[in-house]
mmCIF file of C-alpha atoms and ligand atoms in Angstrom:
data_model
loop_
_atom_site.group_PDB
_atom_site.id
_atom_site.type_symbol
_atom_site.label_atom_id
_atom_site.label_comp_id
_atom_site.label_asym_id
_atom_site.label_seq_id
_atom_site.Cartn_x
_atom_site.Cartn_y
_atom_site.Cartn_z
ATOM 1 C CA MET A 186 -57.126 11.426 -5.547
ATOM 2 C CA SER A 187 -56.557 13.461 -8.432
ATOM 3 C CA ALA A 188 -57.702 16.304 -10.731
ATOM 4 C CA SER A 189 -59.238 13.588 -12.538
ATOM 5 C CA THR A 190 -60.600 12.156 -9.537
ATOM 6 C CA ALA A 191 -62.524 15.873 -9.284
ATOM 7 C CA ALA A 192 -63.222 15.895 -12.991
ATOM 8 C CA ASP A 193 -64.750 12.412 -12.558
ATOM 9 C CA LEU A 194 -67.088 13.558 -10.044
ATOM 10 C CA PHE A 195 -68.108 16.922 -11.643
ATOM 11 C CA ARG A 196 -68.745 14.888 -15.105
ATOM 12 C CA ARG A 197 -71.166 12.000 -12.695
ATOM 13 C CA THR A 198 -72.881 14.630 -11.220
ATOM 14 C CA PHE A 199 -73.123 17.518 -13.931
ATOM 15 C CA GLY A 200 -73.283 15.445 -16.820
ATOM 16 C CA ARG A 201 -70.635 17.692 -18.652
ATOM 17 C CA ASP A 202 -66.702 18.371 -18.394
ATOM 18 C CA PRO A 203 -65.877 20.651 -16.505
ATOM 19 C CA ASP A 204 -64.262 23.821 -18.133
ATOM 20 C CA GLY A 205 -61.002 23.592 -16.446
ATOM 21 C CA VAL A 206 -59.431 21.823 -13.370
ATOM 22 C CA PHE A 207 -57.222 24.218 -10.358
ATOM 23 C CA SER A 208 -55.672 23.145 -7.290
ATOM 24 C CA ALA A 209 -53.357 24.669 -4.836
ATOM 25 C CA PRO A 210 -51.258 23.421 -1.783
ATOM 26 C CA GLY A 211 -51.751 23.177 2.056
ATOM 27 C CA ARG A 212 -48.176 24.051 3.527
ATOM 28 C CA VAL A 213 -45.922 24.093 5.963
ATOM 29 C CA ASN A 214 -44.673 26.943 8.284
ATOM 30 C CA LEU A 215 -40.349 26.466 8.263
ATOM 31 C CA ILE A 216 -39.847 29.377 10.964
ATOM 32 C CA GLY A 217 -41.745 32.638 11.462
ATOM 33 C CA GLU A 218 -44.769 31.757 13.551
ATOM 34 C CA HIS A 219 -47.701 33.693 14.821
ATOM 35 C CA THR A 220 -45.429 37.184 13.528
ATOM 36 C CA ASP A 221 -47.642 37.469 10.013
ATOM 37 C CA TYR A 222 -49.985 40.257 11.907
ATOM 38 C CA SER A 223 -47.482 41.827 12.993
ATOM 39 C CA GLY A 224 -45.813 43.030 9.653
ATOM 40 C CA GLY A 225 -42.899 40.305 10.702
ATOM 41 C CA LEU A 226 -41.013 37.912 8.289
ATOM 42 C CA VAL A 227 -42.616 33.960 7.293
ATOM 43 C CA LEU A 228 -40.786 31.122 5.954
ATOM 44 C CA PRO A 229 -43.818 28.606 4.919
ATOM 45 C CA PHE A 230 -43.163 26.363 1.642
ATOM 46 C CA ALA A 231 -45.790 24.168 0.023
ATOM 47 C CA ILE A 232 -46.408 20.747 0.725
ATOM 48 C CA ASP A 233 -47.195 18.090 -2.121
ATOM 49 C CA ALA A 234 -51.176 17.576 -0.434
ATOM 50 C CA ARG A 235 -53.176 19.795 -2.510
ATOM 51 C CA ALA A 236 -57.196 20.695 -2.800
ATOM 52 C CA GLN A 237 -58.162 19.919 -6.482
ATOM 53 C CA LEU A 238 -61.339 21.358 -7.969
ATOM 54 C CA ALA A 239 -62.907 21.234 -11.169
ATOM 55 C CA ALA A 240 -64.660 23.784 -12.118
ATOM 56 C CA GLY A 241 -67.171 24.846 -15.289
ATOM 57 C CA ARG A 242 -69.523 27.829 -15.993
ATOM 58 C CA ALA A 243 -73.322 27.406 -14.743
ATOM 59 C CA ASP A 244 -75.706 27.666 -16.961
ATOM 60 C CA SER A 245 -77.883 29.505 -14.095
ATOM 61 C CA SER A 246 -77.998 32.026 -11.343
ATOM 62 C CA ARG A 247 -76.150 29.838 -9.225
ATOM 63 C CA VAL A 248 -73.073 28.295 -7.409
ATOM 64 C CA ARG A 249 -73.367 25.046 -7.147
ATOM 65 C CA VAL A 250 -70.752 22.950 -4.683
ATOM 66 C CA VAL A 251 -70.316 19.305 -4.400
ATOM 67 C CA SER A 252 -66.338 17.522 -2.333
ATOM 68 C CA ALA A 253 -65.944 13.841 -3.174
ATOM 69 C CA GLN A 254 -66.370 13.612 0.497
ATOM 70 C CA LYS A 255 -69.462 13.863 0.329
ATOM 71 C CA PRO A 256 -70.168 13.694 -3.265
ATOM 72 C CA ASP A 257 -74.368 12.538 -3.029
ATOM 73 C CA GLU A 258 -74.767 16.214 -1.663
ATOM 74 C CA VAL A 259 -74.837 19.234 -4.191
ATOM 75 C CA VAL A 260 -75.104 22.489 -2.015
ATOM 76 C CA SER A 261 -76.721 24.890 -4.307
ATOM 77 C CA VAL A 262 -77.041 28.888 -3.992
ATOM 78 C CA ALA A 263 -78.030 31.591 -5.491
ATOM 79 C CA VAL A 264 -75.475 34.450 -6.381
ATOM 80 C CA ASP A 265 -77.176 37.331 -4.889
ATOM 81 C CA ASP A 266 -77.466 34.792 -1.546
ATOM 82 C CA ILE A 267 -73.828 34.806 -1.209
ATOM 83 C CA TRP A 268 -72.747 38.043 1.381
ATOM 84 C CA PRO A 269 -70.849 37.346 4.715
ATOM 85 C CA GLY A 270 -73.366 36.333 7.151
ATOM 86 C CA SER A 271 -75.755 34.763 4.513
ATOM 87 C CA PRO A 272 -78.400 31.727 6.354
ATOM 88 C CA ALA A 273 -77.972 30.315 3.099
ATOM 89 C CA VAL A 274 -74.149 29.561 3.469
ATOM 90 C CA THR A 275 -73.414 27.203 6.397
ATOM 91 C CA GLY A 276 -70.356 24.839 7.039
ATOM 92 C CA TRP A 277 -68.297 23.983 4.203
ATOM 93 C CA PRO A 278 -69.658 24.950 1.645
ATOM 94 C CA GLY A 279 -68.585 28.827 2.982
ATOM 95 C CA TYR A 280 -64.693 28.149 1.831
ATOM 96 C CA LEU A 281 -65.599 27.825 -1.436
ATOM 97 C CA LEU A 282 -68.724 30.416 -1.417
ATOM 98 C CA GLY A 283 -66.089 33.154 0.683
ATOM 99 C CA ALA A 284 -63.496 33.137 -2.419
ATOM 100 C CA PHE A 285 -66.457 33.203 -5.344
ATOM 101 C CA TRP A 286 -67.934 36.434 -3.247
ATOM 102 C CA SER A 287 -64.212 37.830 -2.624
ATOM 103 C CA VAL A 288 -63.244 37.575 -6.050
ATOM 104 C CA ARG A 289 -66.783 39.471 -7.113
ATOM 105 C CA GLU A 290 -66.091 42.107 -4.717
ATOM 106 C CA THR A 291 -63.316 43.585 -6.788
ATOM 107 C CA GLY A 292 -65.991 44.848 -9.385
ATOM 108 C CA ARG A 293 -65.335 42.642 -12.370
ATOM 109 C CA PRO A 294 -68.444 40.379 -13.743
ATOM 110 C CA VAL A 295 -67.839 37.365 -12.336
ATOM 111 C CA GLU A 296 -69.727 34.000 -13.921
ATOM 112 C CA PRO A 297 -71.890 31.455 -11.818
ATOM 113 C CA VAL A 298 -69.394 28.312 -11.221
ATOM 114 C CA ASP A 299 -70.047 24.822 -10.705
ATOM 115 C CA LEU A 300 -67.120 23.821 -8.653
ATOM 116 C CA VAL A 301 -66.175 19.341 -7.387
ATOM 117 C CA LEU A 302 -63.825 19.573 -4.352
ATOM 118 C CA ASP A 303 -61.053 16.988 -4.037
ATOM 119 C CA SER A 304 -58.757 17.845 -1.088
ATOM 120 C CA GLN A 305 -56.268 16.286 0.335
ATOM 121 C CA VAL A 306 -55.098 18.448 2.716
ATOM 122 C CA PRO A 307 -56.167 17.165 6.260
ATOM 123 C CA SER A 308 -58.051 19.473 8.061
ATOM 124 C CA GLY A 309 -57.777 20.956 11.396
ATOM 125 C CA ALA A 310 -53.735 20.122 11.407
ATOM 126 C CA GLY A 311 -52.752 23.140 11.318
ATOM 127 C CA LEU A 312 -51.537 22.689 7.126
ATOM 128 C CA SER A 313 -53.704 25.390 5.349
ATOM 129 C CA SER A 314 -56.804 22.989 4.178
ATOM 130 C CA SER A 315 -58.935 26.029 4.168
ATOM 131 C CA ALA A 316 -56.316 28.271 2.505
ATOM 132 C CA ALA A 317 -55.780 25.523 -0.169
ATOM 133 C CA VAL A 318 -59.924 25.713 -0.711
ATOM 134 C CA GLU A 319 -59.817 29.297 -1.113
ATOM 135 C CA CYS A 320 -56.887 29.879 -2.714
ATOM 136 C CA ALA A 321 -58.126 26.920 -6.048
ATOM 137 C CA THR A 322 -61.335 28.650 -5.740
ATOM 138 C CA VAL A 323 -60.293 32.076 -6.871
ATOM 139 C CA LEU A 324 -58.195 31.201 -10.106
ATOM 140 C CA ALA A 325 -60.929 28.749 -10.936
ATOM 141 C CA VAL A 326 -63.934 31.766 -10.367
ATOM 142 C CA SER A 327 -61.139 34.036 -12.117
ATOM 143 C CA ALA A 328 -60.200 32.229 -14.728
ATOM 144 C CA LEU A 329 -63.621 30.995 -15.710
ATOM 145 C CA SER A 330 -64.426 34.429 -16.416
ATOM 146 C CA GLY A 331 -61.465 35.692 -17.893
ATOM 147 C CA TYR A 332 -59.671 36.635 -15.117
ATOM 148 C CA ARG A 333 -56.124 35.901 -14.424
ATOM 149 C CA PRO A 334 -54.152 38.014 -10.980
ATOM 150 C CA ASP A 335 -51.160 36.657 -10.437
ATOM 151 C CA PRO A 336 -50.174 35.083 -7.273
ATOM 152 C CA LEU A 337 -50.045 37.504 -4.487
ATOM 153 C CA THR A 338 -53.637 38.882 -5.969
ATOM 154 C CA VAL A 339 -55.458 35.328 -5.938
ATOM 155 C CA ALA A 340 -53.742 35.658 -2.134
ATOM 156 C CA ARG A 341 -55.314 39.190 -1.041
ATOM 157 C CA LEU A 342 -58.471 37.397 -2.313
ATOM 158 C CA ALA A 343 -58.557 34.531 -0.444
ATOM 159 C CA GLN A 344 -57.473 35.670 2.702
ATOM 160 C CA ARG A 345 -60.224 38.222 2.380
ATOM 161 C CA ALA A 346 -62.557 34.950 1.971
ATOM 162 C CA GLU A 347 -61.520 34.440 5.145
ATOM 163 C CA ASN A 348 -61.044 37.204 7.253
ATOM 164 C CA ASP A 349 -64.439 38.928 5.990
ATOM 165 C CA PHE A 350 -66.661 36.123 4.663
ATOM 166 C CA VAL A 351 -65.199 32.780 6.833
ATOM 167 C CA GLY A 352 -65.096 35.401 10.294
ATOM 168 C CA VAL A 353 -61.282 34.504 10.706
ATOM 169 C CA PRO A 354 -58.889 36.138 11.417
ATOM 170 C CA CYS A 355 -56.309 34.641 9.906
ATOM 171 C CA GLY A 356 -52.694 37.000 8.882
ATOM 172 C CA PRO A 357 -51.880 36.660 5.278
ATOM 173 C CA MET A 358 -48.569 34.030 5.105
ATOM 174 C CA ASP A 359 -51.314 30.802 4.678
ATOM 175 C CA GLN A 360 -53.218 32.240 1.557
ATOM 176 C CA THR A 361 -49.677 33.574 0.400
ATOM 177 C CA ALA A 362 -47.822 30.364 0.609
ATOM 178 C CA SER A 363 -50.568 28.351 -0.902
ATOM 179 C CA ALA A 364 -50.733 30.591 -3.626
ATOM 180 C CA ALA A 365 -47.167 32.005 -4.329
ATOM 181 C CA CYS A 366 -44.675 29.031 -3.465
ATOM 182 C CA THR A 367 -42.883 27.264 -5.356
ATOM 183 C CA GLU A 368 -41.023 23.329 -6.106
ATOM 184 C CA GLY A 369 -37.743 23.771 -4.280
ATOM 185 C CA ALA A 370 -37.723 26.580 -2.034
ATOM 186 C CA VAL A 371 -39.133 28.030 0.897
ATOM 187 C CA LEU A 372 -41.187 31.109 0.684
ATOM 188 C CA LEU A 373 -39.504 34.241 2.166
ATOM 189 C CA PHE A 374 -42.624 36.851 3.035
ATOM 190 C CA ASP A 375 -41.947 40.179 4.167
ATOM 191 C CA THR A 376 -45.604 40.535 5.849
ATOM 192 C CA ARG A 377 -45.059 44.295 6.556
ATOM 193 C CA SER A 378 -43.518 45.238 2.945
ATOM 194 C CA GLY A 379 -45.162 42.522 1.110
ATOM 195 C CA THR A 380 -42.898 41.094 -0.805
ATOM 196 C CA VAL A 381 -42.225 37.757 -1.261
ATOM 197 C CA GLU A 382 -38.836 36.066 -2.632
ATOM 198 C CA ASN A 383 -38.569 32.079 -3.203
ATOM 199 C CA ILE A 384 -35.041 30.904 -1.354
ATOM 200 C CA PRO A 385 -33.715 27.241 -2.578
ATOM 201 C CA PHE A 386 -34.628 24.600 -0.145
ATOM 202 C CA ASP A 387 -33.716 21.389 -1.142
ATOM 203 C CA PRO A 388 -33.813 19.036 2.160
ATOM 204 C CA ALA A 389 -32.401 16.153 0.275
ATOM 205 C CA ALA A 390 -29.456 17.322 -1.613
ATOM 206 C CA HIS A 391 -27.979 18.444 2.369
ATOM 207 C CA GLY A 392 -28.970 14.650 3.301
ATOM 208 C CA LEU A 393 -31.328 15.833 5.170
ATOM 209 C CA ALA A 394 -36.192 14.982 5.500
ATOM 210 C CA VAL A 395 -38.184 17.596 7.049
ATOM 211 C CA LEU A 396 -41.120 15.170 9.385
ATOM 212 C CA VAL A 397 -45.058 16.311 9.486
ATOM 213 C CA VAL A 398 -46.155 14.951 12.982
ATOM 214 C CA ASP A 399 -50.071 15.124 13.072
ATOM 215 C CA THR A 400 -50.791 15.374 16.586
ATOM 216 C CA ARG A 401 -54.099 15.042 15.991
ATOM 217 C CA VAL A 402 -55.330 17.526 17.886
ATOM 218 C CA ALA A 403 -57.944 19.189 16.108
ATOM 219 C CA HIS A 404 -56.406 23.216 15.608
ATOM 220 C CA SER A 405 -59.420 25.645 15.388
ATOM 221 C CA LEU A 406 -58.723 29.862 14.991
ATOM 222 C CA ALA A 407 -61.841 30.572 15.377
ATOM 223 C CA ASP A 408 -61.468 29.563 18.905
ATOM 224 C CA GLY A 409 -60.446 33.147 20.549
ATOM 225 C CA GLU A 410 -57.189 32.380 21.527
ATOM 226 C CA TYR A 411 -55.570 33.502 18.197
ATOM 227 C CA GLY A 412 -57.918 36.441 17.715
ATOM 228 C CA LYS A 413 -56.324 37.081 22.265
ATOM 229 C CA ARG A 414 -52.723 37.189 20.720
ATOM 230 C CA ARG A 415 -53.397 39.246 18.115
ATOM 231 C CA ALA A 416 -55.526 41.549 20.156
ATOM 232 C CA SER A 417 -52.556 41.159 22.414
ATOM 233 C CA CYS A 418 -50.047 42.537 19.694
ATOM 234 C CA GLU A 419 -52.291 45.771 18.654
ATOM 235 C CA ARG A 420 -52.211 46.653 21.640
ATOM 236 C CA ALA A 421 -48.114 46.257 22.834
ATOM 237 C CA ALA A 422 -47.220 48.400 19.882
ATOM 238 C CA HIS A 423 -49.852 50.641 20.084
ATOM 239 C CA ARG A 424 -48.643 51.587 23.879
ATOM 240 C CA LEU A 425 -44.440 51.175 22.622
ATOM 241 C CA GLY A 426 -45.617 54.037 19.460
ATOM 242 C CA VAL A 427 -45.264 52.025 16.227
ATOM 243 C CA PRO A 428 -47.093 50.609 13.760
ATOM 244 C CA GLN A 429 -46.357 46.801 14.276
ATOM 245 C CA LEU A 430 -44.337 45.278 16.253
ATOM 246 C CA ARG A 431 -42.263 44.029 13.434
ATOM 247 C CA ASP A 432 -40.901 47.815 14.033
ATOM 248 C CA ILE A 433 -38.838 46.808 17.364
ATOM 249 C CA ALA A 434 -35.553 45.552 16.315
ATOM 250 C CA ILE A 435 -33.679 43.344 18.660
ATOM 251 C CA GLY A 436 -31.832 45.550 19.618
ATOM 252 C CA ASP A 437 -34.640 47.889 21.065
ATOM 253 C CA LEU A 438 -35.622 44.939 23.383
ATOM 254 C CA PRO A 439 -34.290 45.038 26.433
ATOM 255 C CA ALA A 440 -35.865 49.054 26.294
ATOM 256 C CA ALA A 441 -39.337 48.094 24.961
ATOM 257 C CA LEU A 442 -39.813 45.339 27.154
ATOM 258 C CA ASP A 443 -39.115 47.937 30.203
ATOM 259 C CA ARG A 444 -41.928 50.177 28.515
ATOM 260 C CA LEU A 445 -44.619 47.492 29.537
ATOM 261 C CA PRO A 446 -47.163 47.013 32.033
ATOM 262 C CA ASP A 447 -47.233 43.094 32.448
ATOM 263 C CA ASP A 448 -45.867 40.472 32.013
ATOM 264 C CA GLU A 449 -47.915 38.608 29.989
ATOM 265 C CA LEU A 450 -47.345 41.487 27.388
ATOM 266 C CA ARG A 451 -43.940 41.515 27.487
ATOM 267 C CA ARG A 452 -43.694 37.303 26.596
ATOM 268 C CA ARG A 453 -45.950 38.176 23.741
ATOM 269 C CA VAL A 454 -43.645 41.097 22.214
ATOM 270 C CA ARG A 455 -40.577 38.920 23.566
ATOM 271 C CA HIS A 456 -41.662 36.451 21.158
ATOM 272 C CA VAL A 457 -42.591 37.914 17.804
ATOM 273 C CA VAL A 458 -39.550 40.676 18.032
ATOM 274 C CA THR A 459 -36.880 37.142 18.511
ATOM 275 C CA GLU A 460 -39.238 35.159 15.625
ATOM 276 C CA ASN A 461 -38.551 37.742 13.673
ATOM 277 C CA ASP A 462 -34.882 37.573 14.566
ATOM 278 C CA ARG A 463 -34.742 33.870 14.292
ATOM 279 C CA VAL A 464 -36.259 33.512 10.427
ATOM 280 C CA ALA A 465 -33.799 36.486 9.567
ATOM 281 C CA GLY A 466 -31.099 33.399 11.088
ATOM 282 C CA THR A 467 -32.529 31.284 9.266
ATOM 283 C CA VAL A 468 -32.231 32.674 5.537
ATOM 284 C CA GLU A 469 -28.971 33.360 6.473
ATOM 285 C CA LEU A 470 -28.679 29.704 6.392
ATOM 286 C CA LEU A 471 -29.845 28.684 3.911
ATOM 287 C CA ARG A 472 -28.244 31.381 1.490
ATOM 288 C CA ALA A 473 -25.186 29.898 2.858
ATOM 289 C CA GLY A 474 -26.223 26.219 1.892
ATOM 290 C CA ARG A 475 -25.862 25.464 5.704
ATOM 291 C CA ALA A 476 -29.407 24.056 5.887
ATOM 292 C CA ALA A 477 -28.284 21.730 8.506
ATOM 293 C CA GLY A 478 -27.280 24.615 11.118
ATOM 294 C CA ILE A 479 -30.786 25.790 11.049
ATOM 295 C CA GLY A 480 -31.864 22.910 13.698
ATOM 296 C CA ASP A 481 -31.315 25.012 16.619
ATOM 297 C CA LEU A 482 -33.403 28.197 15.619
ATOM 298 C CA LEU A 483 -36.613 25.712 14.913
ATOM 299 C CA THR A 484 -36.266 24.691 18.451
ATOM 300 C CA ALA A 485 -35.585 27.780 19.814
ATOM 301 C CA SER A 486 -38.961 28.859 17.929
ATOM 302 C CA HIS A 487 -40.474 26.120 19.576
ATOM 303 C CA ALA A 488 -39.420 26.870 22.906
ATOM 304 C CA SER A 489 -40.536 30.599 22.099
ATOM 305 C CA LEU A 490 -44.081 29.166 21.197
ATOM 306 C CA ARG A 491 -44.744 27.123 24.015
ATOM 307 C CA ASP A 492 -43.831 29.654 27.153
ATOM 308 C CA ASP A 493 -43.380 33.315 25.734
ATOM 309 C CA TYR A 494 -46.749 32.781 23.453
ATOM 310 C CA ASP A 495 -48.485 30.300 24.827
ATOM 311 C CA VAL A 496 -49.332 28.400 21.665
ATOM 312 C CA SER A 497 -48.560 24.808 22.286
ATOM 313 C CA CYS A 498 -50.101 21.584 24.078
ATOM 314 C CA PRO A 499 -48.577 18.629 25.527
ATOM 315 C CA GLU A 500 -49.278 16.517 22.407
ATOM 316 C CA LEU A 501 -46.989 18.989 20.393
ATOM 317 C CA ASP A 502 -44.709 19.361 22.868
ATOM 318 C CA LEU A 503 -44.323 15.773 23.285
ATOM 319 C CA ALA A 504 -43.649 16.014 19.567
ATOM 320 C CA VAL A 505 -40.729 17.584 19.836
ATOM 321 C CA ASP A 506 -39.361 16.401 22.830
ATOM 322 C CA THR A 507 -39.495 12.593 21.304
ATOM 323 C CA ALA A 508 -38.309 14.470 17.835
ATOM 324 C CA LEU A 509 -35.463 15.498 19.315
ATOM 325 C CA ALA A 510 -34.623 12.478 21.968
ATOM 326 C CA ALA A 511 -34.410 10.266 19.528
ATOM 327 C CA GLY A 512 -32.101 12.799 17.320
ATOM 328 C CA ALA A 513 -34.179 15.344 15.128
ATOM 329 C CA LEU A 514 -31.884 18.668 14.371
ATOM 330 C CA GLY A 515 -34.316 20.519 15.499
ATOM 331 C CA ALA A 516 -38.451 20.313 15.702
ATOM 332 C CA ARG A 517 -41.311 22.757 16.311
ATOM 333 C CA MET A 518 -45.311 23.396 15.891
ATOM 334 C CA THR A 519 -46.296 24.348 13.066
ATOM 335 C CA GLY A 520 -49.453 26.860 11.828
ATOM 336 C CA GLY A 521 -51.387 28.460 14.610
ATOM 337 C CA GLY A 522 -51.103 26.092 17.790
ATOM 338 C CA PHE A 523 -53.044 24.721 20.202
ATOM 339 C CA GLY A 524 -52.992 21.762 18.337
ATOM 340 C CA GLY A 525 -52.453 20.563 14.587
ATOM 341 C CA SER A 526 -48.410 19.454 13.473
ATOM 342 C CA VAL A 527 -45.046 19.751 14.736
ATOM 343 C CA ILE A 528 -41.955 19.932 12.110
ATOM 344 C CA ALA A 529 -39.018 17.923 12.756
ATOM 345 C CA LEU A 530 -35.646 18.314 10.512
ATOM 346 C CA VAL A 531 -34.158 15.195 10.544
ATOM 347 C CA ARG A 532 -30.679 13.692 8.784
ATOM 348 C CA ALA A 533 -32.273 11.322 6.129
ATOM 349 C CA GLU A 534 -28.449 9.624 4.428
ATOM 350 C CA THR A 535 -29.141 6.191 5.985
ATOM 351 C CA ASN A 536 -33.145 7.143 6.750
ATOM 352 C CA GLY A 537 -32.088 6.159 9.896
ATOM 353 C CA SER A 538 -33.375 9.034 12.105
ATOM 354 C CA VAL A 539 -36.871 9.372 9.770
ATOM 355 C CA GLY A 540 -37.395 5.881 11.448
ATOM 356 C CA ALA A 541 -36.079 6.307 14.585
ATOM 357 C CA ILE A 542 -37.834 8.977 14.889
ATOM 358 C CA GLY A 543 -41.293 6.814 13.197
ATOM 359 C CA ASP A 544 -41.401 4.524 16.442
ATOM 360 C CA ALA A 545 -40.218 6.882 18.787
ATOM 361 C CA VAL A 546 -43.117 9.571 18.609
ATOM 362 C CA PRO A 547 -46.588 6.863 18.291
ATOM 363 C CA ALA A 548 -44.758 5.029 21.510
ATOM 364 C CA ALA A 549 -44.367 8.283 23.599
ATOM 365 C CA PHE A 550 -48.177 8.596 22.021
ATOM 366 C CA ALA A 551 -49.506 5.826 23.128
ATOM 367 C CA GLU A 552 -47.123 5.607 26.622
ATOM 368 C CA ASN A 553 -49.353 8.867 27.857
ATOM 369 C CA GLY A 554 -52.679 7.671 26.206
ATOM 370 C CA TYR A 555 -52.837 10.381 23.384
ATOM 371 C CA THR A 556 -54.376 9.466 19.556
ATOM 372 C CA SER A 557 -51.775 7.604 17.068
ATOM 373 C CA PRO A 558 -50.128 10.224 15.353
ATOM 374 C CA VAL A 559 -49.540 10.654 11.844
ATOM 375 C CA LEU A 560 -46.293 11.393 10.144
ATOM 376 C CA ARG A 561 -45.360 11.929 6.654
ATOM 377 C CA SER A 562 -42.219 13.595 5.050
ATOM 378 C CA VAL A 563 -42.976 16.574 2.795
ATOM 379 C CA THR A 564 -41.101 18.379 0.081
ATOM 380 C CA PRO A 565 -41.211 22.271 -1.141
ATOM 381 C CA ALA A 566 -44.123 22.160 -3.534
ATOM 382 C CA GLN A 567 -45.548 23.900 -6.386
ATOM 383 C CA GLY A 568 -47.926 26.811 -5.529
ATOM 384 C CA ALA A 569 -51.520 27.144 -7.080
ATOM 385 C CA ARG A 570 -51.921 26.892 -10.339
ATOM 386 C CA GLN A 571 -54.658 25.193 -13.185
ATOM 387 C CA GLU A 572 -54.059 21.696 -14.014
ATOM 388 C CA VAL A 573 -55.924 21.044 -16.925
HETATM 389 C C1 LIG B 613 -52.932 30.059 11.034
HETATM 390 C C2 LIG B 613 -52.798 31.802 10.555
HETATM 391 C C3 LIG B 613 -51.577 32.199 10.189
HETATM 392 C C4 LIG B 613 -50.850 32.334 11.075
HETATM 393 C C5 LIG B 613 -50.560 31.332 11.923
HETATM 394 C C6 LIG B 613 -49.524 31.271 12.823
HETATM 395 O O1 LIG B 613 -52.197 29.369 10.412
HETATM 396 O O2 LIG B 613 -54.558 31.430 8.942
HETATM 397 O O3 LIG B 613 -52.330 33.748 9.475
HETATM 398 O O4 LIG B 613 -50.957 33.963 11.584
HETATM 399 O O5 LIG B 613 -51.253 30.903 12.065
HETATM 400 O O6 LIG B 613 -48.154 31.947 12.497
#
């Protein structure tokens, strides 16, 4: 799957060349989980699985979309029917049409387009397949209308598509990672100030590798639990008299916990405040060239997500525990949770630990009667871009 697959399918479907091919990546989050809707710190990096999008200006008042997964099905929707909740929009085309709507909402004149999507980012794996599609579409629709938004604007428009069109109340991390990450770096994104900084992260240079274990437990943010966590954080911030939980410093945590009415709210707040502190600690170690030292912080993040934030599941816990027992330096769930993927930081000099984990995790899943997981190693890749 590549830029040329999307372009070829475009030619076969629409009988002409696309005006451009655009792509945007999925992401993993190294650390900083469930903090992005509380003004917190996150540290994702883009992976080399991308959504490719061939795009052409359409000679009509309709937007047509095709996916390489269903190459014979052309979905065609009148521009006037593209609005949140429109009965003309159902299923996967909503991510592309939502991004089209979002660019149009800026008030700029936007050309109708034909779009062909070929995505390598597995959906439901917690690797931000929807953000990849949205960012690629925002870039394509903007470029074809003569508009070149900067990466943070691409991210904002893509997040708006997800929040207001698709209807998922996600925070800004995934779209920002897909739009603004750079090759060879993690993205330190301060979601309170909206600032980003690329921090070099080259695991191989430290004899390390990052493995992703996709548990194949489909994860969805639309099932209500994500929204409940978000609402708890907002309720807690309100009770504590701060705009967002980010405003609780780690040293003020004990006093803040004393002021909360129940154990559940206290655990939610403890996760968010300690997680921000773990991101800061991770950044400090990376800046000091001590990438191998971040393992314990990753593992502590998982424990906090499992025990305090209640967003893990047995398959994620098993993948983490097995990876650690097989020699990983650290491991944690990545993304929204309730399924999806785990990342493990492993030593790669001899390929020994990679090999050991590659054997141990599938064996443990088989023993427990779980669906066989998919393992891949990932390196920090480039964010959204025009390919052709
Ligand atoms: C999902 C959301 C993000 C973020 C993570 C948890 O991926 O889309 O905004 O909240 O969950 O860190």
